[in-house]
Each structure stands twice: as C-alpha cells, then as structure tokens.
Tab-separated table of C-alpha atoms in Angstrom:
chain	number	residue	atom	x	y	z
Z	1	MET	CA	25.639	68.220	-110.432
Z	2	SER	CA	25.065	65.522	-107.755
Z	3	THR	CA	27.743	63.613	-105.950
Z	4	PRO	CA	27.746	59.784	-106.455
Z	5	LYS	CA	26.280	57.984	-103.448
Z	6	SER	CA	27.003	54.645	-101.934
Z	7	GLY	CA	24.302	52.970	-99.917
Z	8	GLY	CA	22.490	56.457	-99.354
Z	9	ARG	CA	25.804	58.108	-98.520
Z	10	ARG	CA	27.966	60.461	-100.727
Z	11	ALA	CA	31.039	58.630	-102.005
Z	12	ASP	CA	33.436	61.032	-100.414
Z	13	ALA	CA	31.875	60.558	-96.921
Z	14	VAL	CA	32.102	56.832	-97.338
Z	15	ARG	CA	35.671	57.205	-98.411
Z	16	ASN	CA	36.533	59.464	-95.502
Z	17	ARG	CA	34.898	57.158	-92.990
Z	18	GLN	CA	37.118	54.309	-94.326
Z	19	LEU	CA	40.198	56.347	-94.166
Z	20	ALA	CA	39.451	57.411	-90.578
Z	21	LEU	CA	38.758	53.801	-89.654
Z	22	GLU	CA	42.018	52.514	-91.138
Z	23	ALA	CA	43.986	55.373	-89.474
Z	24	ALA	CA	42.328	54.417	-86.052
Z	25	THR	CA	43.216	50.775	-86.579
Z	26	ALA	CA	46.767	51.666	-87.513
Z	27	LEU	CA	47.200	53.858	-84.490
Z	28	LEU	CA	45.673	51.204	-82.149
Z	29	SER	CA	48.400	48.795	-83.140
Z	30	GLU	CA	51.192	51.234	-82.269
Z	31	PRO	CA	52.001	51.130	-78.617
Z	32	GLY	CA	52.068	54.736	-77.221
Z	33	ALA	CA	50.429	56.376	-80.158
Z	34	ALA	CA	48.012	59.101	-79.228
Z	35	LEU	CA	44.335	58.058	-79.823
Z	36	THR	CA	42.945	61.550	-80.360
Z	37	VAL	CA	40.590	62.641	-83.067
Z	38	GLU	CA	43.388	65.030	-84.288
Z	39	ALA	CA	46.018	62.194	-84.426
Z	40	ILE	CA	43.558	59.962	-86.267
Z	41	ALA	CA	42.647	62.707	-88.676
Z	42	THR	CA	46.202	63.551	-89.316
Z	43	ARG	CA	46.994	59.808	-90.041
Z	44	ALA	CA	43.985	59.731	-92.369
Z	45	GLY	CA	44.888	62.991	-94.128
Z	46	LEU	CA	41.560	64.399	-93.037
Z	47	GLY	CA	40.324	67.343	-90.849
Z	48	ALA	CA	39.206	66.613	-87.329
Z	49	GLY	CA	35.827	67.795	-88.175
Z	50	THR	CA	35.476	65.317	-91.027
Z	51	VAL	CA	36.329	62.567	-88.643
Z	52	VAL	CA	33.879	63.791	-85.982
Z	53	ARG	CA	31.171	64.006	-88.788
Z	54	ALA	CA	31.892	60.450	-89.960
Z	55	PHE	CA	31.717	58.818	-86.519
Z	56	GLY	CA	30.255	61.308	-84.007
Z	57	GLY	CA	33.519	61.223	-81.888
Z	58	LYS	CA	36.611	59.353	-80.960
Z	59	ASP	CA	34.792	56.584	-78.973
Z	60	ALA	CA	32.409	55.552	-81.763
Z	61	LEU	CA	35.477	55.531	-84.228
Z	62	LEU	CA	37.655	53.301	-81.896
Z	63	ASP	CA	34.546	51.085	-81.265
Z	64	ALA	CA	34.145	50.561	-84.978
Z	65	ALA	CA	37.863	49.905	-85.271
Z	66	VAL	CA	38.112	47.281	-82.555
Z	67	SER	CA	34.845	45.584	-83.597
Z	68	ASP	CA	36.202	45.297	-87.153
Z	69	LEU	CA	39.481	43.725	-85.831
Z	70	LEU	CA	37.316	41.187	-83.908
Z	71	GLU	CA	35.001	40.315	-86.761
Z	72	PRO	CA	37.364	37.767	-88.417
Z	73	VAL	CA	38.132	36.217	-84.911
Z	74	VAL	CA	34.333	35.633	-84.420
Z	75	ARG	CA	33.861	34.357	-87.949
Z	76	ARG	CA	36.766	31.867	-87.371
Z	77	ALA	CA	35.263	30.709	-84.080
Z	78	ARG	CA	31.807	30.002	-85.696
Z	79	GLU	CA	33.513	28.274	-88.523
Z	80	LEU	CA	35.280	25.984	-86.084
Z	81	CYS	CA	32.019	25.264	-84.338
Z	82	GLY	CA	31.143	22.914	-87.253
Z	83	HIS	CA	34.500	21.124	-87.145
Z	84	PRO	CA	33.952	17.264	-86.799
Z	85	GLU	CA	36.385	16.999	-83.874
Z	86	PRO	CA	35.196	19.480	-81.182
Z	87	ASP	CA	38.318	19.063	-78.981
Z	88	LEU	CA	40.577	19.859	-81.943
Z	89	ALA	CA	38.376	22.704	-82.892
Z	90	LEU	CA	38.771	24.226	-79.493
Z	91	ARG	CA	42.444	23.768	-79.469
Z	92	THR	CA	42.892	25.221	-82.921
Z	93	PHE	CA	40.737	28.174	-82.131
Z	94	LEU	CA	42.652	28.839	-78.785
Z	95	ALA	CA	46.110	28.890	-80.536
Z	96	GLU	CA	44.578	31.365	-83.075
Z	97	LEU	CA	43.090	33.484	-80.336
Z	98	ILE	CA	46.426	33.616	-78.479
Z	99	ALA	CA	48.137	34.720	-81.776
Z	100	PHE	CA	45.437	37.524	-82.137
Z	101	GLN	CA	45.799	38.592	-78.608
Z	102	SER	CA	49.537	38.545	-78.661
Z	103	ALA	CA	49.462	40.969	-81.663
Z	104	HIS	CA	46.699	43.212	-80.097
Z	105	HIS	CA	46.932	42.829	-76.480
Z	106	PRO	CA	47.760	46.634	-75.693
Z	107	LEU	CA	44.234	47.401	-76.875
Z	108	ASN	CA	42.689	46.448	-73.569
Z	109	GLU	CA	44.684	48.944	-71.594
Z	110	ARG	CA	44.308	51.578	-74.090
Z	111	LEU	CA	40.449	51.283	-74.394
Z	112	GLY	CA	39.530	51.293	-70.698
Z	113	GLY	CA	36.645	53.613	-69.694
Z	114	LEU	CA	35.490	54.161	-73.234
Z	115	ASP	CA	31.897	53.439	-74.288
Z	116	LEU	CA	32.209	50.596	-76.884
Z	117	PRO	CA	28.888	49.010	-77.599
Z	118	ALA	CA	29.862	47.487	-80.863
Z	119	THR	CA	32.937	45.929	-79.471
Z	120	THR	CA	31.044	44.672	-76.449
Z	121	ALA	CA	28.511	43.146	-78.664
Z	122	ARG	CA	31.272	41.564	-80.898
Z	123	ARG	CA	32.971	40.188	-77.724
Z	124	ALA	CA	29.691	38.622	-76.668
Z	125	GLU	CA	29.405	36.841	-80.042
Z	126	LEU	CA	32.940	35.471	-79.390
Z	127	VAL	CA	32.018	34.239	-76.103
Z	128	GLY	CA	28.910	32.630	-77.464
Z	129	ALA	CA	30.843	30.806	-80.099
Z	130	VAL	CA	33.316	29.400	-77.607
Z	131	GLU	CA	30.637	28.335	-75.357
Z	132	GLU	CA	29.095	26.392	-78.361
Z	133	MET	CA	32.527	24.856	-79.088
Z	134	LEU	CA	32.683	23.846	-75.327
Z	135	ASP	CA	29.092	22.624	-75.518
Z	136	ARG	CA	29.934	20.398	-78.551
Z	137	ALA	CA	32.990	19.036	-76.855
Z	138	ARG	CA	31.030	18.180	-73.634
Z	139	ALA	CA	28.306	16.533	-75.623
Z	140	ALA	CA	31.086	14.306	-77.339
Z	141	GLY	CA	32.358	13.528	-73.857
Z	142	LEU	CA	35.696	15.353	-74.279
Z	143	VAL	CA	35.122	18.292	-71.770
Z	144	ARG	CA	34.253	17.925	-68.156
Z	145	THR	CA	30.627	18.984	-67.084
Z	146	ASP	CA	31.453	20.025	-63.505
Z	147	LEU	CA	32.383	23.619	-64.574
Z	148	ASP	CA	29.779	25.978	-66.215
Z	149	ALA	CA	30.330	27.652	-69.399
Z	150	PRO	CA	30.908	31.204	-67.979
Z	151	ALA	CA	33.522	29.739	-65.568
Z	152	LEU	CA	35.232	27.921	-68.304
Z	153	THR	CA	35.184	30.864	-70.879
Z	154	THR	CA	36.595	33.199	-68.220
Z	155	LEU	CA	39.250	30.727	-67.293
Z	156	ILE	CA	40.224	29.961	-70.846
Z	157	GLY	CA	40.094	33.685	-71.936
Z	158	GLN	CA	42.036	35.203	-69.102
Z	159	THR	CA	44.733	32.498	-69.040
Z	160	ALA	CA	45.014	32.757	-72.948
Z	161	TYR	CA	45.301	36.477	-72.495
Z	162	ALA	CA	48.162	36.023	-69.908
Z	163	VAL	CA	50.078	33.709	-72.284
Z	164	ALA	CA	49.454	36.196	-75.106
Z	165	ARG	CA	50.938	39.005	-72.991
Z	166	SER	CA	54.375	37.186	-72.823
Z	167	ARG	CA	55.058	38.801	-76.142
Z	168	PRO	CA	55.980	37.292	-78.319
Z	169	ALA	CA	54.150	34.209	-77.337
Z	170	ALA	CA	56.664	31.549	-77.834
Z	171	PRO	CA	55.236	28.639	-79.714
Z	172	GLU	CA	56.525	26.302	-77.130
Z	173	LEU	CA	54.624	28.212	-74.395
Z	174	VAL	CA	51.524	28.401	-76.390
Z	175	ASP	CA	51.639	24.588	-76.971
Z	176	ALA	CA	52.386	23.879	-73.288
Z	177	TYR	CA	49.451	26.043	-72.267
Z	178	LEU	CA	47.059	24.336	-74.655
Z	179	THR	CA	48.256	20.768	-73.681
Z	180	VAL	CA	47.760	21.553	-69.964
Z	181	LEU	CA	44.344	23.328	-70.563
Z	182	MET	CA	43.038	20.496	-72.822
Z	183	ASP	CA	44.212	17.867	-70.288
Z	184	GLY	CA	42.480	19.934	-67.567
Z	185	LEU	CA	39.243	20.057	-69.592
Z	186	ARG	CA	38.960	16.457	-69.991
Z	187	PRO	CA	36.394	14.804	-67.741
Z	188	PRO	CA	37.983	13.099	-64.794
Z	189	ARG	CA	38.287	9.286	-64.985
C-alpha cells in the first residue's frame, strides 16, 4: 500500500514539516524560549530526527520560519508600490513595518550568527520594494534626491527598528516619527 503524496512528497512528511515550521515560528515569538531542534520537536509533537529530516537542521528550519514571517510584509510593500500617492504609500508601509518589527524585534538578536539564505533573500526583496516606493516618490517630486536609495533605506529601516523596540511602540511615538521622517524626506525648498 502506498502513502499519498503531495507534490512528490509523502503526506506525512509534508504535515511534519508544517508542524515543525509552526512550532519554530511559535518559539521565535516567545522571548527566551529555547531554539533547539529538541525544543522545536517537542512543541511540534515530533521526534528530533523527524525535524532534522524535514529541514536538514535548525538553521534551515529557522530560516524557513523567518522567511515565512517576512513574506506578507514583502507582499504588502509590493502592493503599496502601485499606490497612486507614493508618499502616502511610504508612510502607510512604514507604520505597518514598525508594527511588524514591534511584534517581532527580538528575532534579530536571537538569529545572530545563523546561516539564513532564504531570510537574507526575503530581506533583499523588502529593501527592493522600499527602494521602489522611494523612487516613485522621488519621481513625483515628493522625496529629496540628494540622498541615495541605500542611505535612505538604511536610515529609514534602522530608525523604524529603534522606534519598534520601544515596545509597545506607542501610536503617538510612531506618528511623531513618521511625521518627522516624511518632513525630512521632502525636497528642500
């Protein structure tokens, strides 16, 4: 008797992979939770060997989990690139990014030193979408042209991250940050 397959994989292997991914994502959101294969396996109700078979190791599993967390953020950034008001799109996205970073800011500290190629690629996609938003706003004369895109994305990203770390990021603080940032991005008169 054969086991049903999904996309060339056995159904139980697909299910186990998903359980491990969900467990890793849950543990990533718990400050101080152990990020070991054993902890992830226990949370998923699986054996450690099953988790290793599904991902090849802890780094690959955490990489998949973080990349999955970033995917809707990237999708939203791309969506806003088509907004008819580029400055409003940028402000809207930055407010949403701060909310995401506020909810997930401990991730950066917990992932230092790991090999995360999918997460790195997803972050590059995010930077590309933000640069596209900035380019659209520049073309509309709404953002200064004397700072290059890498400098602006670094400035915006690092400052937004600092605001997000003031957990919880108070709406008044976020609004003040966005007002000052957007004012500073306007071309000088």
